[in-house]
Tab-separated table of C-alpha atoms and ligand atoms in Angstrom:
chain	number	residue	atom	x	y	z
A	54	UNK	CA	1.510	-52.426	-37.798
A	55	UNK	CA	-2.077	-51.312	-37.608
A	56	UNK	CA	-5.002	-51.358	-39.959
A	57	UNK	CA	-6.105	-47.773	-40.479
A	58	UNK	CA	-9.464	-47.105	-42.093
A	59	UNK	CA	-10.361	-43.669	-43.390
A	60	UNK	CA	-12.014	-41.931	-46.312
A	61	UNK	CA	-9.666	-40.719	-49.029
A	62	UNK	CA	-10.992	-38.412	-51.713
A	63	UNK	CA	-14.513	-39.643	-51.107
A	64	UNK	CA	-13.761	-43.375	-51.122
A	65	UNK	CA	-13.223	-45.832	-48.258
A	66	UNK	CA	-9.523	-46.601	-47.779
A	67	UNK	CA	-7.712	-49.121	-45.636
A	68	UNK	CA	-3.949	-49.343	-45.081
A	69	UNK	CA	-1.717	-51.593	-42.991
A	70	UNK	CA	1.032	-49.310	-41.709
A	71	UNK	CA	2.843	-48.347	-38.547
A	72	UNK	CA	0.493	-46.125	-36.552
A	73	UNK	CA	3.345	-43.611	-36.229
A	74	UNK	CA	3.925	-43.368	-39.970
A	75	UNK	CA	3.383	-39.796	-41.176
A	76	UNK	CA	0.246	-39.378	-43.268
A	77	UNK	CA	2.455	-37.979	-46.037
A	78	UNK	CA	4.297	-41.301	-46.217
A	79	UNK	CA	0.989	-43.182	-46.274
A	80	UNK	CA	-0.186	-41.089	-49.192
A	81	UNK	CA	3.007	-41.049	-51.238
A	82	UNK	CA	4.743	-44.334	-50.439
A	83	UNK	CA	1.934	-46.682	-49.469
A	84	UNK	CA	-0.792	-45.412	-51.787
A	85	UNK	CA	1.348	-43.919	-54.566
A	86	UNK	CA	-0.431	-40.583	-54.490
A	87	UNK	CA	2.394	-38.178	-55.225
A	88	UNK	CA	0.443	-34.943	-55.708
A	89	UNK	CA	1.122	-34.086	-52.070
A	90	UNK	CA	4.742	-32.974	-51.739
A	91	UNK	CA	7.519	-33.376	-49.200
A	92	UNK	CA	9.259	-30.108	-48.413
A	93	UNK	CA	10.609	-29.628	-44.914
A	94	UNK	CA	9.114	-32.558	-43.009
A	95	UNK	CA	8.723	-30.279	-39.991
A	96	UNK	CA	5.310	-28.593	-40.460
A	97	UNK	CA	6.972	-25.393	-41.643
A	98	UNK	CA	6.629	-25.094	-45.433
A	99	UNK	CA	3.080	-26.281	-46.210
A	100	UNK	CA	4.006	-28.330	-49.295
A	101	UNK	CA	2.407	-31.426	-47.768
A	102	UNK	CA	-0.970	-29.832	-46.967
A	103	UNK	CA	-4.122	-31.941	-47.249
A	104	UNK	CA	-7.603	-31.501	-45.818
A	105	UNK	CA	-8.586	-33.624	-42.825
A	106	UNK	CA	-12.270	-33.264	-42.002
A	107	UNK	CA	-12.210	-30.026	-43.986
A	108	UNK	CA	-9.261	-28.436	-42.196
A	109	UNK	CA	-5.880	-27.822	-43.818
A	110	UNK	CA	-3.340	-30.089	-42.119
A	111	UNK	CA	0.361	-30.752	-42.619
A	112	UNK	CA	0.515	-34.408	-43.545
A	113	UNK	CA	4.258	-34.663	-42.797
A	114	UNK	CA	3.522	-34.087	-39.135
A	115	UNK	CA	0.319	-36.079	-38.678
A	116	UNK	CA	0.550	-39.718	-37.706
A	117	UNK	CA	-1.419	-42.373	-39.548
A	118	UNK	CA	-3.279	-43.327	-36.364
A	119	UNK	CA	-4.728	-39.817	-36.207
A	120	UNK	CA	-6.633	-40.252	-39.478
A	121	UNK	CA	-8.597	-43.308	-38.367
A	122	UNK	CA	-12.218	-42.657	-39.317
A	123	UNK	CA	-11.432	-39.233	-40.769
A	124	UNK	CA	-12.156	-37.717	-44.158
A	125	UNK	CA	-8.915	-36.945	-46.003
A	126	UNK	CA	-8.814	-34.964	-49.248
A	127	UNK	CA	-5.646	-34.528	-51.298
A	128	UNK	CA	-4.964	-32.404	-54.355
A	129	UNK	CA	-6.016	-35.399	-56.473
A	130	UNK	CA	-9.478	-35.287	-54.895
A	131	UNK	CA	-10.084	-31.555	-54.605
A	132	UNK	CA	-12.199	-31.851	-57.752
A	133	UNK	CA	-12.755	-34.596	-60.295
A	134	UNK	CA	-11.555	-32.543	-63.235
A	135	UNK	CA	-9.558	-29.567	-61.986
A	136	UNK	CA	-12.681	-27.426	-61.833
A	137	UNK	CA	-12.497	-26.281	-58.217
A	138	UNK	CA	-12.636	-22.448	-58.241
A	139	UNK	CA	-9.143	-22.267	-56.780
A	140	UNK	CA	-7.779	-24.559	-59.487
A	141	UNK	CA	-9.519	-22.546	-62.217
A	142	UNK	CA	-8.148	-19.308	-60.787
A	143	UNK	CA	-4.636	-20.764	-60.537
A	144	UNK	CA	-4.730	-21.628	-64.238
A	145	UNK	CA	-6.151	-18.232	-65.219
A	146	UNK	CA	-3.535	-16.357	-63.222
A	147	UNK	CA	-0.742	-18.712	-64.310
A	148	UNK	CA	0.456	-18.927	-60.715
A	149	UNK	CA	2.957	-21.817	-60.652
A	150	UNK	CA	6.632	-21.315	-61.408
A	151	UNK	CA	8.567	-24.498	-60.583
A	152	UNK	CA	5.309	-25.852	-59.173
A	153	UNK	CA	6.742	-27.735	-56.225
A	154	UNK	CA	4.864	-25.862	-53.509
A	155	UNK	CA	1.670	-25.409	-55.468
A	156	UNK	CA	-0.459	-28.365	-54.442
A	157	UNK	CA	0.039	-27.280	-50.843
A	158	UNK	CA	-0.745	-23.674	-51.741
A	159	UNK	CA	-3.941	-24.726	-53.533
A	160	UNK	CA	-5.086	-26.929	-50.663
A	161	UNK	CA	-4.394	-24.116	-48.212
A	162	UNK	CA	-6.288	-21.604	-50.333
A	163	UNK	CA	-9.236	-23.970	-50.799
A	164	UNK	CA	-9.493	-24.521	-47.044
A	165	UNK	CA	-9.346	-20.759	-46.483
A	166	UNK	CA	-12.189	-20.125	-48.946
A	167	UNK	CA	-14.286	-22.897	-47.409
A	168	UNK	CA	-14.188	-21.004	-44.113
A	169	UNK	CA	-14.091	-17.418	-45.412
A	170	UNK	CA	-15.875	-16.940	-48.736
A	171	UNK	CA	-14.574	-13.396	-49.281
A	172	UNK	CA	-11.192	-12.971	-47.604
A	173	UNK	CA	-9.452	-9.598	-47.518
A	174	UNK	CA	-5.783	-9.224	-48.428
A	175	UNK	CA	-5.027	-9.333	-44.719
A	176	UNK	CA	-7.087	-12.513	-44.263
A	177	UNK	CA	-5.228	-14.132	-47.164
A	178	UNK	CA	-1.816	-13.087	-45.911
A	179	UNK	CA	-2.593	-14.269	-42.383
A	180	UNK	CA	-3.204	-17.808	-43.657
A	181	UNK	CA	-0.943	-18.035	-46.697
A	182	UNK	CA	2.159	-16.671	-44.949
A	183	UNK	CA	2.536	-20.183	-43.579
A	184	UNK	CA	2.990	-21.599	-47.100
A	185	UNK	CA	6.509	-21.090	-48.396
A	186	UNK	CA	7.223	-20.588	-52.087
A	187	UNK	CA	10.871	-20.417	-53.075
A	188	UNK	CA	9.854	-18.989	-56.452
A	189	UNK	CA	8.105	-16.030	-54.803
A	190	UNK	CA	4.642	-16.476	-56.322
A	191	UNK	CA	2.976	-14.775	-53.360
A	192	UNK	CA	1.458	-11.843	-55.265
A	193	UNK	CA	0.020	-14.178	-57.911
A	194	UNK	CA	-1.364	-16.441	-55.186
A	195	UNK	CA	-3.149	-13.525	-53.579
A	196	UNK	CA	-4.588	-12.420	-56.941
A	197	UNK	CA	-5.690	-15.964	-57.729
A	198	UNK	CA	-7.497	-16.294	-54.413
A	199	UNK	CA	-9.451	-13.101	-55.147
A	200	UNK	CA	-10.222	-14.488	-58.605
A	201	UNK	CA	-11.369	-17.792	-57.045
A	202	UNK	CA	-13.837	-15.804	-54.945
A	203	UNK	CA	-15.342	-14.378	-58.153
A	204	UNK	CA	-15.531	-17.824	-59.736
A	205	UNK	CA	-17.044	-19.291	-56.586
A	206	UNK	CA	-19.678	-16.581	-56.206
A	207	UNK	CA	-20.742	-15.774	-59.767
A	208	UNK	CA	-19.176	-18.353	-62.032
A	209	UNK	CA	-16.310	-16.059	-62.950
A	210	UNK	CA	-18.068	-12.955	-64.272
A	211	UNK	CA	-16.073	-9.857	-63.382
B	55	LIG	S1	6.699	-30.970	-45.733
B	55	LIG	FE1	5.108	-30.726	-44.339
B	55	LIG	S2	5.126	-28.642	-43.816
B	55	LIG	FE2	6.882	-28.891	-45.063
B	56	LIG	S1	6.327	-22.316	-57.441
B	56	LIG	FE1	8.378	-22.939	-57.036
B	56	LIG	S2	8.433	-23.171	-54.876
B	56	LIG	FE2	6.514	-22.266	-55.262
């Protein structure tokens, strides 16, 4: 066991866990934060995506020891009230179907927009192709990311 200290959704957090425990387990099982989903467990599907120091990371494949001192943001902390531009756009475009992959999709899209404030279709596809959706919401995801750009840049005026 090790005591791991990090920042979670803006607040100091401390957990006593095995240093090898996947971050996803820390979030879901130790801290009861179930917004981040388990899909493949092998860094393939993207369902478990969180931000670590502002970068989208697959929490199923990141050990607890690696988050010591880092800033971790989950879907629960992306905004206080669901008002992040990506979240607003997702609601407007009615993106989710079953919903299982969507917190990972949203975290991936938010990280993309933080680095590229006006991504092209090709930019979006290059990043989002690594997020698997069994319901096939890919076209809606792309449209929602373009809509999030509008919301982010001018409050949503078209
Ligand atoms: S559960 Fe982590 S990438 Fe699929
Ligand atoms: S919305 Fe069902 S898996 Fe993506």
